[in-house]
């Protein structure tokens, strides 16, 4: 076949490919809208008059979160405000222009916070050790303080369903706790409320959606090369399960939403003598002050 015939054939296929991609994009957007809307309703994440701060890292998850929230904002039964915030940690080679250009094109209010946490992390963490724990605590303090100073009522993070499941297994395997990241977390001092609108959304849906929307992804150069982290081990295990046992991750997540304290062994959750549920142990959201915590490695968005 001549080059001209090959080129002609490829051109004739392009409209069909574009049609299929558009259909897939619409399907994914509807699915993500449904998942995010359901999560917001189930956990009362957003209320009338809320000022929601979307924390953007430049990764696929935070882009998708902002995109879907902007879409839902147009048809939501309540009025709420959205602002986007990125923390420029002064990592070498960080493309400073990418997020401002993208957010300007979206027409949304945004803020770029410039703090050199990179130098602090490299100074404090020995070579070869995981940088994620200190890095995330520094980010957390800066973002939480910014939220309080700017009247933010909800801090939206891009953790998805797979992140919640991974954290559950990491805490079980390495932390000795049956604990994950909740869809909504309130601080005891009332300073911050963290929400995770993607709590019901699958990572593979988000990844495909981000590819079709052609978000300008920014990789994490500080810790992206740390491939033998505990979190990556769990992620690889989940990917294998998803291929070999379709539906297993969905069942696991349903189990997280359907806990029976009387069939576990936590005496703070269930009074086995009286046969009744108890209030349990309330875990407050951490605020600005960093403290020692179990470090399970990098999350795709913000390890908070």
Short mmCIF file of C-alpha atoms in Angstrom, two decimals:
data_model
loop_
_atom_site.label_atom_id
_atom_site.label_comp_id
_atom_site.label_asym_id
_atom_site.label_seq_id
_atom_site.Cartn_x
_atom_site.Cartn_y
_atom_site.Cartn_z
CA UNK A 1 0.00 0.00 0.00
CA UNK A 2 1.35 3.43 -0.95
CA UNK A 3 2.02 6.17 1.59
CA UNK A 4 -0.81 8.21 0.07
CA UNK A 5 -3.27 5.36 0.56
CA UNK A 6 -2.11 4.85 4.17
CA UNK A 7 -2.49 8.56 4.90
CA UNK A 8 -5.96 8.56 3.34
CA UNK A 9 -6.97 5.53 5.40
CA UNK A 10 -5.74 7.16 8.62
CA UNK A 11 -7.64 10.35 7.86
CA UNK A 12 -10.84 8.41 7.29
CA UNK A 13 -10.40 6.68 10.65
CA UNK A 14 -9.76 9.89 12.59
CA UNK A 15 -13.39 11.10 12.65
CA UNK A 16 -14.52 7.70 13.94
CA UNK A 17 -11.78 7.70 16.58
CA UNK A 18 -12.74 11.20 17.64
CA UNK A 19 -16.40 10.18 17.86
CA UNK A 20 -15.56 7.20 20.08
CA UNK A 21 -13.35 9.31 22.33
CA UNK A 22 -16.07 11.94 22.68
CA UNK A 23 -18.59 9.30 23.64
CA UNK A 24 -16.17 7.82 26.17
CA UNK A 25 -15.44 11.27 27.62
CA UNK A 26 -19.15 12.00 28.03
CA UNK A 27 -19.69 8.61 29.65
CA UNK A 28 -16.81 9.10 32.08
CA UNK A 29 -17.91 12.62 32.93
CA UNK A 30 -21.43 11.42 33.74
CA UNK A 31 -20.05 8.60 35.89
CA UNK A 32 -17.72 10.91 37.79
CA UNK A 33 -20.46 13.52 38.20
CA UNK A 34 -22.72 10.84 39.62
CA UNK A 35 -20.04 9.51 41.97
CA UNK A 36 -19.04 12.96 43.22
CA UNK A 37 -22.64 14.10 43.57
CA UNK A 38 -23.51 10.97 45.53
CA UNK A 39 -20.51 11.40 47.83
CA UNK A 40 -21.39 15.05 48.46
CA UNK A 41 -24.97 14.08 49.31
CA UNK A 42 -24.12 11.04 51.44
CA UNK A 43 -21.57 12.86 53.59
CA UNK A 44 -23.02 16.42 53.49
CA UNK A 45 -19.74 17.67 52.06
CA UNK A 46 -20.93 20.97 50.59
CA UNK A 47 -23.68 23.22 51.94
CA UNK A 48 -25.22 26.50 50.87
CA UNK A 49 -22.78 29.38 51.15
CA UNK A 50 -19.66 27.22 51.46
CA UNK A 51 -16.35 28.52 50.18
CA UNK A 52 -14.55 25.43 48.90
CA UNK A 53 -10.79 25.48 48.42
CA UNK A 54 -9.67 22.93 45.82
CA UNK A 55 -6.07 21.95 46.52
CA UNK A 56 -4.27 21.39 43.22
CA UNK A 57 -0.98 19.55 42.91
CA UNK A 58 -0.91 19.35 39.13
CA UNK A 59 -1.75 15.65 39.24
CA UNK A 60 -4.62 13.91 37.47
CA UNK A 61 -6.79 13.55 40.57
CA UNK A 62 -6.87 17.20 41.62
CA UNK A 63 -7.47 18.33 38.03
CA UNK A 64 -10.40 15.93 37.73
CA UNK A 65 -11.80 16.99 41.12
CA UNK A 66 -11.79 20.67 40.18
CA UNK A 67 -13.22 19.94 36.73
CA UNK A 68 -16.14 17.92 38.10
CA UNK A 69 -16.87 20.36 40.93
CA UNK A 70 -16.98 23.25 38.46
CA UNK A 71 -19.36 21.21 36.33
CA UNK A 72 -21.60 20.36 39.29
CA UNK A 73 -21.56 23.96 40.53
CA UNK A 74 -23.55 25.02 37.47
CA UNK A 75 -26.50 22.77 38.32
CA UNK A 76 -26.19 22.33 42.09
CA UNK A 77 -29.34 22.97 44.15
CA UNK A 78 -27.29 25.15 46.53
CA UNK A 79 -24.93 28.02 45.82
CA UNK A 80 -21.27 27.61 46.79
CA UNK A 81 -17.97 29.22 45.87
CA UNK A 82 -14.89 27.51 44.44
CA UNK A 83 -11.30 28.70 44.56
CA UNK A 84 -8.20 26.81 43.46
CA UNK A 85 -4.95 26.82 45.42
CA UNK A 86 -1.55 25.40 44.53
CA UNK A 87 1.49 25.26 46.76
CA UNK A 88 4.68 25.91 44.79
CA UNK A 89 7.28 24.09 46.93
CA UNK A 90 10.19 25.32 44.81
CA UNK A 91 11.15 21.92 43.51
CA UNK A 92 13.91 22.16 40.88
CA UNK A 93 12.44 22.19 37.41
CA UNK A 94 8.87 22.80 38.57
CA UNK A 95 7.00 24.40 35.62
CA UNK A 96 5.62 27.46 37.39
CA UNK A 97 3.61 28.66 34.41
CA UNK A 98 1.49 25.53 33.86
CA UNK A 99 -1.13 25.88 36.59
CA UNK A 100 -1.59 29.67 36.34
CA UNK A 101 -2.11 29.39 32.59
CA UNK A 102 -4.58 26.53 32.96
CA UNK A 103 -6.54 28.15 35.81
CA UNK A 104 -6.65 31.50 34.01
CA UNK A 105 -8.17 29.74 31.00
CA UNK A 106 -10.81 28.21 33.31
CA UNK A 107 -11.80 31.62 34.66
CA UNK A 108 -11.66 30.50 38.29
CA UNK A 109 -10.19 32.44 41.21
CA UNK A 110 -6.85 30.90 42.09
CA UNK A 111 -3.89 31.43 44.38
CA UNK A 112 -0.31 30.19 44.06
CA UNK A 113 1.42 29.95 47.45
CA UNK A 114 5.21 30.04 47.17
CA UNK A 115 7.03 28.28 50.03
CA UNK A 116 10.42 26.59 49.76
CA UNK A 117 9.53 23.37 51.58
CA UNK A 118 11.73 21.42 49.15
CA UNK A 119 14.93 22.72 50.78
CA UNK A 120 13.61 21.89 54.25
CA UNK A 121 12.73 18.33 53.23
CA UNK A 122 16.09 17.72 51.56
CA UNK A 123 17.90 19.11 54.60
CA UNK A 124 15.96 17.14 57.21
CA UNK A 125 15.42 13.77 55.49
CA UNK A 126 18.48 11.52 55.05
CA UNK A 127 19.31 10.44 51.51
CA UNK A 128 17.36 7.36 50.52
CA UNK A 129 14.64 7.83 53.14
CA UNK A 130 11.02 8.57 52.28
CA UNK A 131 10.39 12.29 51.96
CA UNK A 132 6.58 12.08 51.89
CA UNK A 133 5.85 12.30 55.62
CA UNK A 134 7.63 15.59 56.29
CA UNK A 135 6.65 17.03 52.92
CA UNK A 136 2.95 16.36 53.52
CA UNK A 137 2.99 17.80 57.04
CA UNK A 138 4.61 21.00 55.81
CA UNK A 139 2.03 21.29 53.02
CA UNK A 140 -0.77 20.61 55.45
CA UNK A 141 0.23 23.41 57.79
CA UNK A 142 0.62 25.97 55.00
CA UNK A 143 -2.65 25.09 53.28
CA UNK A 144 -4.67 24.90 56.50
CA UNK A 145 -3.43 28.31 57.62
CA UNK A 146 -4.19 29.79 54.20
CA UNK A 147 -7.72 28.39 54.36
CA UNK A 148 -8.38 29.97 57.73
CA UNK A 149 -6.97 33.33 56.65
CA UNK A 150 -9.18 33.43 53.52
CA UNK A 151 -12.51 32.39 55.00
CA UNK A 152 -12.51 28.93 53.47
CA UNK A 153 -15.17 26.64 54.97
CA UNK A 154 -14.22 23.39 53.19
CA UNK A 155 -10.82 22.13 52.01
CA UNK A 156 -11.25 19.74 49.07
CA UNK A 157 -8.58 17.11 48.46
CA UNK A 158 -8.38 14.81 45.46
CA UNK A 159 -8.12 11.44 47.21
CA UNK A 160 -10.21 8.84 45.42
CA UNK A 161 -11.70 5.46 46.31
CA UNK A 162 -8.47 3.57 45.64
CA UNK A 163 -6.52 5.94 47.92
CA UNK A 164 -8.98 5.21 50.74
CA UNK A 165 -8.66 1.46 50.20
CA UNK A 166 -4.87 1.62 50.00
CA UNK A 167 -4.70 3.56 53.25
CA UNK A 168 -6.96 1.01 54.94
CA UNK A 169 -4.65 -1.85 53.96
CA UNK A 170 -1.50 0.09 54.81
CA UNK A 171 -2.81 0.78 58.30
CA UNK A 172 -3.77 -2.87 58.73
CA UNK A 173 -0.49 -4.28 57.39
CA UNK A 174 1.95 -1.80 58.88
CA UNK A 175 0.11 0.33 61.45
CA UNK A 176 -2.00 -2.18 63.35
CA UNK A 177 -5.16 -0.09 62.89
CA UNK A 178 -8.43 -0.52 61.04
CA UNK A 179 -8.33 3.03 59.71
CA UNK A 180 -8.51 4.88 56.41
CA UNK A 181 -9.08 8.47 55.25
CA UNK A 182 -12.67 9.59 55.88
CA UNK A 183 -14.67 11.40 53.19
CA UNK A 184 -15.18 14.27 55.67
CA UNK A 185 -12.89 15.20 58.56
CA UNK A 186 -13.54 17.97 61.09
CA UNK A 187 -10.86 19.41 63.33
CA UNK A 188 -11.59 19.56 67.04
CA UNK A 189 -10.70 23.26 67.18
CA UNK A 190 -13.16 24.06 64.40
CA UNK A 191 -10.47 25.56 62.16
CA UNK A 192 -10.72 23.17 59.24
CA UNK A 193 -13.09 20.80 57.50
CA UNK A 194 -11.52 18.49 54.93
CA UNK A 195 -13.68 16.89 52.23
CA UNK A 196 -12.81 14.26 49.63
CA UNK A 197 -15.36 14.58 46.79
CA UNK A 198 -13.73 11.73 44.80
CA UNK A 199 -14.26 9.23 47.64
CA UNK A 200 -16.55 7.09 45.44
CA UNK A 201 -14.53 7.50 42.23
CA UNK A 202 -12.26 4.82 40.79
CA UNK A 203 -8.68 5.76 39.97
CA UNK A 204 -8.83 4.12 36.55
CA UNK A 205 -11.84 6.25 35.62
CA UNK A 206 -10.05 9.39 36.76
CA UNK A 207 -6.88 8.46 34.86
CA UNK A 208 -8.76 7.86 31.63
CA UNK A 209 -10.82 11.04 32.07
CA UNK A 210 -7.67 13.09 32.69
CA UNK A 211 -6.13 11.67 29.51
CA UNK A 212 -9.16 12.46 27.39
CA UNK A 213 -9.43 15.97 28.85
CA UNK A 214 -5.69 16.44 28.23
CA UNK A 215 -5.00 18.03 31.59
CA UNK A 216 -1.44 19.50 31.78
CA UNK A 217 -0.10 16.98 34.31
CA UNK A 218 2.86 18.02 36.48
CA UNK A 219 4.86 15.09 37.93
CA UNK A 220 6.18 15.13 41.50
CA UNK A 221 9.96 15.26 41.03
CA UNK A 222 10.70 15.20 44.74
CA UNK A 223 9.36 11.76 45.51
CA UNK A 224 8.14 10.29 42.25
CA UNK A 225 11.27 8.15 41.89
CA UNK A 226 10.75 6.36 45.22
CA UNK A 227 9.21 3.27 43.70
CA UNK A 228 9.63 0.73 46.50
CA UNK A 229 7.36 2.51 48.94
CA UNK A 230 4.82 0.56 50.93
CA UNK A 231 1.97 2.39 49.20
CA UNK A 232 3.23 1.33 45.77
CA UNK A 233 3.33 -2.29 46.91
CA UNK A 234 -0.35 -2.07 47.91
CA UNK A 235 -1.22 -0.29 44.68
CA UNK A 236 0.43 -3.03 42.63
CA UNK A 237 -1.46 -5.67 44.62
CA UNK A 238 -4.77 -3.91 43.94
CA UNK A 239 -4.05 -3.66 40.22
CA UNK A 240 -3.38 -7.40 40.10
CA UNK A 241 -6.61 -8.14 41.98
CA UNK A 242 -8.60 -5.84 39.70
CA UNK A 243 -7.36 -7.73 36.63
CA UNK A 244 -7.67 -11.24 38.05
CA UNK A 245 -10.81 -10.70 40.14
CA UNK A 246 -13.00 -7.96 38.62
CA UNK A 247 -15.29 -6.40 41.19
CA UNK A 248 -13.12 -7.22 44.20
CA UNK A 249 -12.16 -3.59 44.85
CA UNK A 250 -15.80 -2.53 44.64
CA UNK A 251 -16.74 -5.18 47.20
CA UNK A 252 -13.90 -4.11 49.48
CA UNK A 253 -15.04 -0.50 49.37
CA UNK A 254 -18.63 -1.49 50.12
CA UNK A 255 -17.28 -3.25 53.20
CA UNK A 256 -15.70 0.03 54.35
CA UNK A 257 -19.15 1.61 54.17
CA UNK A 258 -20.85 -1.27 55.99
CA UNK A 259 -19.02 -1.77 59.30
CA UNK A 260 -20.48 -3.94 62.07
CA UNK A 261 -18.70 -3.05 65.35
CA UNK A 262 -20.18 -6.03 67.22
CA UNK A 263 -18.30 -8.37 64.88
CA UNK A 264 -14.91 -6.76 65.37
CA UNK A 265 -12.91 -6.56 68.61
CA UNK A 266 -12.64 -2.88 69.53
CA UNK A 267 -13.98 -2.29 73.04
CA UNK A 268 -14.12 1.45 72.36
CA UNK A 269 -16.65 0.85 69.58
CA UNK A 270 -18.74 -1.87 71.17
CA UNK A 271 -19.59 -2.75 74.76
CA UNK A 272 -19.44 -6.55 74.67
CA UNK A 273 -20.70 -6.84 78.24
CA UNK A 274 -23.84 -4.77 77.63
CA UNK A 275 -24.20 -5.65 73.96
CA UNK A 276 -24.44 -2.11 72.61
CA UNK A 277 -22.49 0.26 70.38
CA UNK A 278 -20.32 2.97 71.88
CA UNK A 279 -19.18 6.34 70.59
CA UNK A 280 -15.72 5.14 69.63
CA UNK A 281 -12.49 7.10 69.35
CA UNK A 282 -12.73 10.38 67.47
CA UNK A 283 -9.70 11.22 65.37
CA UNK A 284 -9.37 14.96 64.78
CA UNK A 285 -7.99 16.45 61.59
CA UNK A 286 -4.43 17.58 62.12
CA UNK A 287 -3.96 21.29 61.78
CA UNK A 288 -0.88 23.41 61.31
CA UNK A 289 1.53 21.77 63.72
CA UNK A 290 3.36 18.76 62.25
CA UNK A 291 3.67 15.71 64.44
CA UNK A 292 5.01 12.18 64.21
CA UNK A 293 2.82 9.83 62.18
CA UNK A 294 3.06 6.64 60.17
CA UNK A 295 4.46 7.37 56.72
CA UNK A 296 3.15 5.08 54.01
CA UNK A 297 4.57 6.92 51.03
CA UNK A 298 3.33 9.16 48.30
CA UNK A 299 -0.26 9.80 47.30
CA UNK A 300 -1.02 11.00 43.80
CA UNK A 301 -2.41 14.29 45.05
CA UNK A 302 -1.79 15.58 48.55
CA UNK A 303 -0.71 13.19 51.25
CA UNK A 304 -2.78 14.88 53.95
#
